[in-house]
mmCIF file with all atom_site columns, C-alpha atoms in Angstrom:
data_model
loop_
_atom_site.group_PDB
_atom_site.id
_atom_site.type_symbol
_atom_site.label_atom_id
_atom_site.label_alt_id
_atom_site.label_comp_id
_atom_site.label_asym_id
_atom_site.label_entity_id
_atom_site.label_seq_id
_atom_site.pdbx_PDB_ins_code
_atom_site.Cartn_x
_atom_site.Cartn_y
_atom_site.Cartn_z
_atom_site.occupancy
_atom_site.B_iso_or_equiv
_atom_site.pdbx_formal_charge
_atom_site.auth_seq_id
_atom_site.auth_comp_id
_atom_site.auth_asym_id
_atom_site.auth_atom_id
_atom_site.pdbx_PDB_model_num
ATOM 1   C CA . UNK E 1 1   ? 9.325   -47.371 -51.675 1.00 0.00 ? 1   UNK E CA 1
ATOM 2   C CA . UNK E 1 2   ? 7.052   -46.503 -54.854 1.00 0.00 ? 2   UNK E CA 1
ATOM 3   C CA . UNK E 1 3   ? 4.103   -47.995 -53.246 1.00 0.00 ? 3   UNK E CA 1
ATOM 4   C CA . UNK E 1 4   ? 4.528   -46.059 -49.809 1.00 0.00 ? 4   UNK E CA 1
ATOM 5   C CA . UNK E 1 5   ? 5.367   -42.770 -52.086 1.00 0.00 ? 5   UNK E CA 1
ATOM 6   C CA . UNK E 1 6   ? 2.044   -43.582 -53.788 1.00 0.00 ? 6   UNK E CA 1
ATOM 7   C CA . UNK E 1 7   ? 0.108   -44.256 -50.665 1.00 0.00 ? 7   UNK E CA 1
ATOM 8   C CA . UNK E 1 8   ? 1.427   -40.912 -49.467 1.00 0.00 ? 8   UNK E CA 1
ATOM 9   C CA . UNK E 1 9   ? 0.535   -39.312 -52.678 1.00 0.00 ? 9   UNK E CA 1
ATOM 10  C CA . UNK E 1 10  ? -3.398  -40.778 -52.419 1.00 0.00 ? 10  UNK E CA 1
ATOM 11  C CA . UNK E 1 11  ? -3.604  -39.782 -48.863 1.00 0.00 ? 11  UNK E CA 1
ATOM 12  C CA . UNK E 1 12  ? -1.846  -35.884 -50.041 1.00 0.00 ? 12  UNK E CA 1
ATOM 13  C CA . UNK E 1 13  ? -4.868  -35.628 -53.050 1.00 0.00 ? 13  UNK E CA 1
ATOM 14  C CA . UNK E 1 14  ? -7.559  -37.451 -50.823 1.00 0.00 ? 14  UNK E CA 1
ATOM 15  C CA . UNK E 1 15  ? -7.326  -35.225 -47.649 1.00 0.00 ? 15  UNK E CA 1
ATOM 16  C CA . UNK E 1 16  ? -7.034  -32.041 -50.362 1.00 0.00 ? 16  UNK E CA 1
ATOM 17  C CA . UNK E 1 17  ? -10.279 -32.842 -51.730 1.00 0.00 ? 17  UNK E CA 1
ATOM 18  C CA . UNK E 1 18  ? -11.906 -33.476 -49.032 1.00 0.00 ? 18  UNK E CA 1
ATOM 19  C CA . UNK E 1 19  ? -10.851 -30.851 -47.210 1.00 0.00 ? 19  UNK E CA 1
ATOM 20  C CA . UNK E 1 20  ? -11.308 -28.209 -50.185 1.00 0.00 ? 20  UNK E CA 1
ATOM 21  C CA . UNK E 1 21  ? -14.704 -30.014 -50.832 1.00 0.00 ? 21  UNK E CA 1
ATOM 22  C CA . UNK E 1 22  ? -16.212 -30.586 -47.095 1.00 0.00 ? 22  UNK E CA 1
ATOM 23  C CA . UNK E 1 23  ? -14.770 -28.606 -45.062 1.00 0.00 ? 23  UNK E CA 1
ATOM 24  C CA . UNK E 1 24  ? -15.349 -25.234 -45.642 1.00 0.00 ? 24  UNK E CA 1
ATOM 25  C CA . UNK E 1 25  ? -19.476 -26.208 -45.967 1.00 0.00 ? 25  UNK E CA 1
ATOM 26  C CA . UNK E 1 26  ? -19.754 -27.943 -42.847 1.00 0.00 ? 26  UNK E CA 1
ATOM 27  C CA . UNK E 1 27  ? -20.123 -26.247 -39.732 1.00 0.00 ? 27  UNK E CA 1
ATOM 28  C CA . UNK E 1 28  ? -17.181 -27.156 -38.241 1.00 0.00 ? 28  UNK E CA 1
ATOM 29  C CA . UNK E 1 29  ? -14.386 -28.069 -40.742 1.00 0.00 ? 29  UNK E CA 1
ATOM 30  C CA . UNK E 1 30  ? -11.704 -28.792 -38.509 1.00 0.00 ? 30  UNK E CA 1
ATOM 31  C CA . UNK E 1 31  ? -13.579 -31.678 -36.805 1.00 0.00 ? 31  UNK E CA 1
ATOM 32  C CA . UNK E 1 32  ? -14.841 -33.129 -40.419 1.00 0.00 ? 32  UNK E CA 1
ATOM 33  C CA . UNK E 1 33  ? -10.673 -33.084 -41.658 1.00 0.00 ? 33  UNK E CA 1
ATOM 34  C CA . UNK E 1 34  ? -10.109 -34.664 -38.610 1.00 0.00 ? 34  UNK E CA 1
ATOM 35  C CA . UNK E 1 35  ? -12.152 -37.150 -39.425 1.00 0.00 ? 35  UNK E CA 1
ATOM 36  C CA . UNK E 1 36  ? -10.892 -37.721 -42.599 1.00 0.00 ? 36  UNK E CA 1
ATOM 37  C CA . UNK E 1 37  ? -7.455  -37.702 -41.548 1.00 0.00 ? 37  UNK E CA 1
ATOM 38  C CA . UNK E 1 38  ? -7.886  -40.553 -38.972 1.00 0.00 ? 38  UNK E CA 1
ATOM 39  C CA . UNK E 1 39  ? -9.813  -42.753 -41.653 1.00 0.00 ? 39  UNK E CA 1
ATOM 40  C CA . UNK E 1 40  ? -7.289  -42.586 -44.107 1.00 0.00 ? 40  UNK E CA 1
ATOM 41  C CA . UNK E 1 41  ? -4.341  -43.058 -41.448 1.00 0.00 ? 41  UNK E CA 1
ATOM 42  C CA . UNK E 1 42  ? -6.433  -45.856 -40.358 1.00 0.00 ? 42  UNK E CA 1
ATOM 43  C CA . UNK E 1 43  ? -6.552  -47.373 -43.889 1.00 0.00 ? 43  UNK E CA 1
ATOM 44  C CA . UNK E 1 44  ? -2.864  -46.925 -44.563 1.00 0.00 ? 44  UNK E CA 1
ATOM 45  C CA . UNK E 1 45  ? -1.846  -48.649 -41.435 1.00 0.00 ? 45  UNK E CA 1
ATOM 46  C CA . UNK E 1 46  ? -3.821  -51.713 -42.542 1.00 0.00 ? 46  UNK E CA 1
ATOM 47  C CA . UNK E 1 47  ? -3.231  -52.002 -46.233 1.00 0.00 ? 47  UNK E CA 1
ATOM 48  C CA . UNK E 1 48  ? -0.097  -51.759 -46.746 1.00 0.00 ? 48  UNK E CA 1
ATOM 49  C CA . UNK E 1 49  ? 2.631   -49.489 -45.312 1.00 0.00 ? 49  UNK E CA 1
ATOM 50  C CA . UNK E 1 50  ? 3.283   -52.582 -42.088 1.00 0.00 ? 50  UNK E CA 1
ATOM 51  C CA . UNK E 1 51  ? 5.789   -53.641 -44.632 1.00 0.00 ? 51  UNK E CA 1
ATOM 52  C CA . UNK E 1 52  ? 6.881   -50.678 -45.718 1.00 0.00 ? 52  UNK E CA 1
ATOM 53  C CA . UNK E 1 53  ? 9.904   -48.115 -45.025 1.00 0.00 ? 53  UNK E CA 1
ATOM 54  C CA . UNK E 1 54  ? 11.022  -44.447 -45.601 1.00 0.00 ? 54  UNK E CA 1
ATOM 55  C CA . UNK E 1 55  ? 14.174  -43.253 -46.246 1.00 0.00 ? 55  UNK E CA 1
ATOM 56  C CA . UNK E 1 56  ? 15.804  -40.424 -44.049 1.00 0.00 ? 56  UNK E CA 1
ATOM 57  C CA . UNK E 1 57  ? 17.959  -37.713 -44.931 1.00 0.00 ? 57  UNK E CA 1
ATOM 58  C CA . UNK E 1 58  ? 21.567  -37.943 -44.486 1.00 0.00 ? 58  UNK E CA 1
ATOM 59  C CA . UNK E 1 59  ? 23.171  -36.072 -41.320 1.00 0.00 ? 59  UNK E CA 1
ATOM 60  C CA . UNK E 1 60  ? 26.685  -34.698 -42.132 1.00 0.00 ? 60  UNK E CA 1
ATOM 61  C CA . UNK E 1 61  ? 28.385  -33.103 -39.412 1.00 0.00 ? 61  UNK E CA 1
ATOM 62  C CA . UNK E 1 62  ? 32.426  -32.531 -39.174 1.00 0.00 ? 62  UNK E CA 1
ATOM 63  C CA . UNK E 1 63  ? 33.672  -35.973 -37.151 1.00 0.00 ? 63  UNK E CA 1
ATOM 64  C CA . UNK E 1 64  ? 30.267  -37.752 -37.709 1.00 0.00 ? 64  UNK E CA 1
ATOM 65  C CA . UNK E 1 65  ? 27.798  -39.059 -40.609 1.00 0.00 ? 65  UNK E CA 1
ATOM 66  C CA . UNK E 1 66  ? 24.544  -40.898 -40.397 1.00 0.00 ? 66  UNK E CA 1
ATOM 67  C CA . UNK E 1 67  ? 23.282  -42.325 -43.813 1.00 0.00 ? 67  UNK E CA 1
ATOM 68  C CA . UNK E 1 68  ? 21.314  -44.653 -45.865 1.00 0.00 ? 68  UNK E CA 1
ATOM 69  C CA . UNK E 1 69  ? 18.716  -44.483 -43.169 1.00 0.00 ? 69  UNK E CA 1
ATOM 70  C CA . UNK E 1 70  ? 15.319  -45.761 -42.954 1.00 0.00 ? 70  UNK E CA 1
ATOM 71  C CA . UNK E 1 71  ? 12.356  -45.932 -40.923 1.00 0.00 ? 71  UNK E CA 1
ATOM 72  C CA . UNK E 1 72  ? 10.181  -49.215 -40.701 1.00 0.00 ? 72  UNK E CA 1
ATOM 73  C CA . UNK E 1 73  ? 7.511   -50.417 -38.827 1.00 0.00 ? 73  UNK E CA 1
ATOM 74  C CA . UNK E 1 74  ? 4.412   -47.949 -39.377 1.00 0.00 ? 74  UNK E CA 1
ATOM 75  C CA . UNK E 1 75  ? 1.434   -49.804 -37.326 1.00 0.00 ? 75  UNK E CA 1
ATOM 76  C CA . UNK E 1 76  ? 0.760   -47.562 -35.531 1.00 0.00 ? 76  UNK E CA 1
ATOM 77  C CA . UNK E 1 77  ? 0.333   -44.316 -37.012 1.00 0.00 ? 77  UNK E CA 1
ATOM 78  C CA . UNK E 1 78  ? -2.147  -41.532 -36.103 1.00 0.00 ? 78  UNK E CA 1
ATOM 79  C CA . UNK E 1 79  ? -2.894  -37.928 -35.905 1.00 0.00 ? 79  UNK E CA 1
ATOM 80  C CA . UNK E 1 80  ? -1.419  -35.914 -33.761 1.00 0.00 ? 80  UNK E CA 1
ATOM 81  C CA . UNK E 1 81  ? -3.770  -33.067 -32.350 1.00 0.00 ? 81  UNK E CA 1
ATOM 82  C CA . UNK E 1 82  ? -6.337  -31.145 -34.255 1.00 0.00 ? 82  UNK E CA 1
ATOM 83  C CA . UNK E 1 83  ? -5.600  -30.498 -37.866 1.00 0.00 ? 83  UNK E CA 1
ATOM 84  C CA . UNK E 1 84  ? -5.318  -26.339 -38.370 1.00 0.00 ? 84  UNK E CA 1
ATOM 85  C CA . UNK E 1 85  ? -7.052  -25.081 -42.047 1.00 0.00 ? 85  UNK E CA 1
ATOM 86  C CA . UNK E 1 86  ? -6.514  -22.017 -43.722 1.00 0.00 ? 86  UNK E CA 1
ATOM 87  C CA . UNK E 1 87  ? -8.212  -20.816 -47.125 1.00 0.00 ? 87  UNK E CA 1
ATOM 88  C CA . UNK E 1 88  ? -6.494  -17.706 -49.166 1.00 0.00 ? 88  UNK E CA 1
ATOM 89  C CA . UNK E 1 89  ? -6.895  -16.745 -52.560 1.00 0.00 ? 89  UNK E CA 1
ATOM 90  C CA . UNK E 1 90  ? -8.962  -20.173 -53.919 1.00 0.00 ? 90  UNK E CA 1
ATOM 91  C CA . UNK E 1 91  ? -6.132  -22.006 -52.082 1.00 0.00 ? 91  UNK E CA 1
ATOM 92  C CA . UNK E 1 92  ? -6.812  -24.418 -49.044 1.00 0.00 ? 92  UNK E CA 1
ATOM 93  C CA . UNK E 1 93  ? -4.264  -25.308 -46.888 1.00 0.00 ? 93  UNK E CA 1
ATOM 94  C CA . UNK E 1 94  ? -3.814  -28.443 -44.189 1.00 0.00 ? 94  UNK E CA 1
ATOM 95  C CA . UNK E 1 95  ? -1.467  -28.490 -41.218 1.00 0.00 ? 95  UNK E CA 1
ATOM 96  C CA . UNK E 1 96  ? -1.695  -31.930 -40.010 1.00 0.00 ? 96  UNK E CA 1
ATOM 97  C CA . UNK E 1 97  ? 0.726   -33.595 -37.542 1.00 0.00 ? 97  UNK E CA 1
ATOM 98  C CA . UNK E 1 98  ? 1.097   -37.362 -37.793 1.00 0.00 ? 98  UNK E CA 1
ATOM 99  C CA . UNK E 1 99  ? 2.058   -39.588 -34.607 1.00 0.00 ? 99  UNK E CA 1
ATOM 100 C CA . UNK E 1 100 ? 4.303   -42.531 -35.456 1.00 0.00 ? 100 UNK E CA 1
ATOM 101 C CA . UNK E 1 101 ? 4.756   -45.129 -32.873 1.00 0.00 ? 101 UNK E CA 1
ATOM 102 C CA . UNK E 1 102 ? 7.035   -47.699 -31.580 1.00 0.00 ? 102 UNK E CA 1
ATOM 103 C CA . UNK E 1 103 ? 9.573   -47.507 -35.143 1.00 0.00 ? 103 UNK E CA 1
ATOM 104 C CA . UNK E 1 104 ? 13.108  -48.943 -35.927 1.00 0.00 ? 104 UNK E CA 1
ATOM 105 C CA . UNK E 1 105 ? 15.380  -46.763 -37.109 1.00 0.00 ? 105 UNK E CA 1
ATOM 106 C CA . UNK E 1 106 ? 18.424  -48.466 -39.769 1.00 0.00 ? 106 UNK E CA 1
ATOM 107 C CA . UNK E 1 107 ? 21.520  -46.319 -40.389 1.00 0.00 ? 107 UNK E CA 1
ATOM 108 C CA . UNK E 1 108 ? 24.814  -46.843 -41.875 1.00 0.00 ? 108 UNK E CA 1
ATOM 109 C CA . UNK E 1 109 ? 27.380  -44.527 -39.172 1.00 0.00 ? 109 UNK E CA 1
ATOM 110 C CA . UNK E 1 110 ? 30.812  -43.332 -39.767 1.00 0.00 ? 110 UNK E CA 1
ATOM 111 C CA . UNK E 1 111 ? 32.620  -41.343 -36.521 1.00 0.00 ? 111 UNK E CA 1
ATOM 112 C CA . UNK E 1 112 ? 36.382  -40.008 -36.919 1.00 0.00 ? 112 UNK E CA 1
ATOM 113 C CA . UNK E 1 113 ? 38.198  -40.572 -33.505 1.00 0.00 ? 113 UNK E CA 1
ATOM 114 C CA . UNK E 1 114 ? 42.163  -41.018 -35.023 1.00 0.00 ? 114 UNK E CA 1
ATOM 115 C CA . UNK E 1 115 ? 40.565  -43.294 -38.003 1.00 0.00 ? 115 UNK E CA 1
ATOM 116 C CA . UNK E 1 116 ? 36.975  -43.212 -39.639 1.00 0.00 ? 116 UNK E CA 1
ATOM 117 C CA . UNK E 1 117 ? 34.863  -46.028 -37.798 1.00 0.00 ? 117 UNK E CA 1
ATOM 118 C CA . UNK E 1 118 ? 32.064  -47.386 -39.779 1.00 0.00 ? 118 UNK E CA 1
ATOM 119 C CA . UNK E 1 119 ? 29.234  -49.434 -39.448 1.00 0.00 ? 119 UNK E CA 1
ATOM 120 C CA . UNK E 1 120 ? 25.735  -50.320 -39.206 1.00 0.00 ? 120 UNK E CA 1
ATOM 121 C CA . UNK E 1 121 ? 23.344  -49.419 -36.253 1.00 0.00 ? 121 UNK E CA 1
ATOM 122 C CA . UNK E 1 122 ? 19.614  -50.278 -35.658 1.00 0.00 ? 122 UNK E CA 1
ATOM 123 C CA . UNK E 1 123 ? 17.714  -47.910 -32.817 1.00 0.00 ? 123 UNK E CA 1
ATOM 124 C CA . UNK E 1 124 ? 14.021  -48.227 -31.882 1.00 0.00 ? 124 UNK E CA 1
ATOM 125 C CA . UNK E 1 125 ? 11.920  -45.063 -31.762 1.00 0.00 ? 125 UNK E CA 1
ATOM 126 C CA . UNK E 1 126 ? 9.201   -45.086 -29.174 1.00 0.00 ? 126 UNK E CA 1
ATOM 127 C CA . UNK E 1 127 ? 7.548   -41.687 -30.935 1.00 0.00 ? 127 UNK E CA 1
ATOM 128 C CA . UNK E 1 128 ? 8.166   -39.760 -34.083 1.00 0.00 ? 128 UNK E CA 1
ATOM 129 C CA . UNK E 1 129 ? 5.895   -37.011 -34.645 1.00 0.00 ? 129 UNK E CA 1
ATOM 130 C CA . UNK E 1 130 ? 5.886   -35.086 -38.908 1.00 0.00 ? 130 UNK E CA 1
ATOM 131 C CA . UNK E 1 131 ? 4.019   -31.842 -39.321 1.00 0.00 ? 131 UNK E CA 1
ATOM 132 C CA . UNK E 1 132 ? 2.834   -32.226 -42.864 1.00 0.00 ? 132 UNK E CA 1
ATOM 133 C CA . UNK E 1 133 ? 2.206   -28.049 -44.698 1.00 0.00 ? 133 UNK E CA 1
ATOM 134 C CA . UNK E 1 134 ? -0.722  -29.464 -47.317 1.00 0.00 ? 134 UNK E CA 1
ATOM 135 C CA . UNK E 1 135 ? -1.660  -26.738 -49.841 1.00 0.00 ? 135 UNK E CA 1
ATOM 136 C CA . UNK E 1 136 ? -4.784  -27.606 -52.638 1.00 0.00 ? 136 UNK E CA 1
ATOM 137 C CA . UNK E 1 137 ? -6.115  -25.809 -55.564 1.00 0.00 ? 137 UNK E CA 1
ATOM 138 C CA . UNK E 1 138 ? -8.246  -26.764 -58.059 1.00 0.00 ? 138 UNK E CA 1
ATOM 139 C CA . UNK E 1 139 ? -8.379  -30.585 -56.836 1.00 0.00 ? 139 UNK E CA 1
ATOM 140 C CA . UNK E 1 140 ? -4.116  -30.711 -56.849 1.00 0.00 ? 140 UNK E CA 1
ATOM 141 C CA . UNK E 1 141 ? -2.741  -31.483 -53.714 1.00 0.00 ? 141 UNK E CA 1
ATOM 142 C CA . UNK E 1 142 ? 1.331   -30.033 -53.154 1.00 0.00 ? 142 UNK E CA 1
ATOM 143 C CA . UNK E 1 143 ? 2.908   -31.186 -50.141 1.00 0.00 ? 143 UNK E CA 1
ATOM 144 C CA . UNK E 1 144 ? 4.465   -27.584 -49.294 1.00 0.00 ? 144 UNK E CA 1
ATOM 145 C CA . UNK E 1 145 ? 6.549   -29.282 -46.210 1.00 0.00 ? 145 UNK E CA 1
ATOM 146 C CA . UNK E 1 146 ? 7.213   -32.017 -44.096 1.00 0.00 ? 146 UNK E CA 1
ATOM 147 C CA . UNK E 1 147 ? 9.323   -31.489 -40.796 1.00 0.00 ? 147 UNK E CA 1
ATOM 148 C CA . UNK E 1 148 ? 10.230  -33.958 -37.530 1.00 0.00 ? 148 UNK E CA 1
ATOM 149 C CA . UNK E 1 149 ? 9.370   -32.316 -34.930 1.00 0.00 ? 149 UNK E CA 1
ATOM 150 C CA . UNK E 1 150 ? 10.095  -34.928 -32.204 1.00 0.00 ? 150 UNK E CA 1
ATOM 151 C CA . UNK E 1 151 ? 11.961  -37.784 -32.235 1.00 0.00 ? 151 UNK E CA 1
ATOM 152 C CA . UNK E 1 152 ? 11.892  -39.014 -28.823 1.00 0.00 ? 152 UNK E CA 1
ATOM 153 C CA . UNK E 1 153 ? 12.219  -42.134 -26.146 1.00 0.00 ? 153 UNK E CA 1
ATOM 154 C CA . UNK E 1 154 ? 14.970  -43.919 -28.526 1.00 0.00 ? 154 UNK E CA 1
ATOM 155 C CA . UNK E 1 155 ? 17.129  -46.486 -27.868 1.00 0.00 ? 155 UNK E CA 1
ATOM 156 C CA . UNK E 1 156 ? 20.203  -48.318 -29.521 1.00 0.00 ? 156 UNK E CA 1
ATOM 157 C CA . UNK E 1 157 ? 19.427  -52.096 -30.026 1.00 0.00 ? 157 UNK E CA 1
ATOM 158 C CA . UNK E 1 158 ? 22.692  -53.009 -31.892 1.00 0.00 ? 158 UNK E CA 1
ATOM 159 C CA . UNK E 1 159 ? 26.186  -51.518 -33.338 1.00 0.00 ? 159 UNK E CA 1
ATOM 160 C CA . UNK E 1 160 ? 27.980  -53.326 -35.606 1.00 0.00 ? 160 UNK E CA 1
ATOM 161 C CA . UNK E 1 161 ? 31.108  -52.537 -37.919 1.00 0.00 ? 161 UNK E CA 1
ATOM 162 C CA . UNK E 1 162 ? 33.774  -51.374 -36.121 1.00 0.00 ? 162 UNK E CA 1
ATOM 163 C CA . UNK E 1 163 ? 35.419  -54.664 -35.501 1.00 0.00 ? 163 UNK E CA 1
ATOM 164 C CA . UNK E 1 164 ? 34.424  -57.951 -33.017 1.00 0.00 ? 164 UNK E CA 1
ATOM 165 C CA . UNK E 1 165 ? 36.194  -56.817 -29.929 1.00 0.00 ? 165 UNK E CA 1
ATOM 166 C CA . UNK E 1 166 ? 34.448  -53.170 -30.496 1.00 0.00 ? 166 UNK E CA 1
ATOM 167 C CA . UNK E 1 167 ? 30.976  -54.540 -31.713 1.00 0.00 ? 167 UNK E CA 1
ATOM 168 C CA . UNK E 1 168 ? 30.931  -56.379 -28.234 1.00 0.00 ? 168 UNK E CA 1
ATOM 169 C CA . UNK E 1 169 ? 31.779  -53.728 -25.871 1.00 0.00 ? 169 UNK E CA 1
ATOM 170 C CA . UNK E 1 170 ? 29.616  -51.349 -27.566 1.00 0.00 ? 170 UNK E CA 1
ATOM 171 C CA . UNK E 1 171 ? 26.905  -53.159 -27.458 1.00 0.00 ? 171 UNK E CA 1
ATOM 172 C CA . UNK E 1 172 ? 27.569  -54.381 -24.268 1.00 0.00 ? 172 UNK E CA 1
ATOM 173 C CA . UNK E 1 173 ? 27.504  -50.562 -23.193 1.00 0.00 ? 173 UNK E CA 1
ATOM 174 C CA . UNK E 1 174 ? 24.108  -49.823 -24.954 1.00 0.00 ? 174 UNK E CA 1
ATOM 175 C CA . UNK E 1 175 ? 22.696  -53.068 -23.611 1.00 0.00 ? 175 UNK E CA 1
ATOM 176 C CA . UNK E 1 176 ? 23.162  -51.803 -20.076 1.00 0.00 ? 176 UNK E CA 1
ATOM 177 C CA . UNK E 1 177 ? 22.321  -48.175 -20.690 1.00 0.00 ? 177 UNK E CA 1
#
């Protein structure tokens, strides 16, 4: 997880300097960040996040709780659409929107029907889609915010937990779904 937060961290400062550097001399910025965006996507894809995962907020809701979660598989990630730029007060700003494709999703579940249920689940993601808020002054990139904004064409592969009889109808059900 260090090594993916660092990757993330190099790609946060690389795109801010380039984008506070080129950009804004270039005739038109948005294609040169662009550019940059889908050559360092590019690079982390092959280096090294294939291997690696990223952990997802816990859900809380009153009868049901998703947790521990994590996202794996990232080889195929790209942008998604044109990258929007702002400058204000010596301060550059990046909206970029990263495509993530074809991703298993790994969540511990609890649901209360009379008793709490609880169990493990694994669902594969056919597209994810972040919008990544990237602020940069003085060579410092801040990540300002990172939102899903789709999480779509999913399906459950397996359900386990709730006991053998239940882990076989379940799955069973989501098998023929």
């Amino acid at each position: 997880m260090k090594r993916f937060q660092m990757e993330v961290g190099c790609f946060l400062l690389i795109t801010s300097g380039l984008f506070y550097n080129h950009a804004y001399a270039e005739d038109d910025p948005v294609r040169k960040v662009n550019n940059y965006v889908d050559e360092i996507l590019s690079k982390l894809v092959n280096e090294s996040m294939k291997s690696q995962s990223l952990g997802i907020p816990d859900v809380y809701k009153e009868d049901f709780r998703l947790s521990y979660g994590k996202l794996t598989g990232f080889t195929n990630l790209y942008r998604h659409g044109d990258c929007k730029l702002k400058m204000e007060n010596n301060i550059s700003r990046a909206i970029v929107e990263i495509d993530v494709k074809d991703v298993a999703v790994e969540v511990t579940y609890e649901k209360k029907l009379f008793v709490w249920l609880k169990g493990n689940a694994i669902v594969s993601v056919e597209d994810v889609i972040a919008k990544m808020d990237i602020s940069s002054k003085d060579g410092k990139a801040l990540l300002e915010s990172f939102e899903i904004i789709r999480f779509g064409n999913y399906k459950i592969k397996e359900i386990v937990g709730p006991g053998s009889i239940l882990n076989k109808v379940l799955n069973s059900i989501i098998n023929n779904v």
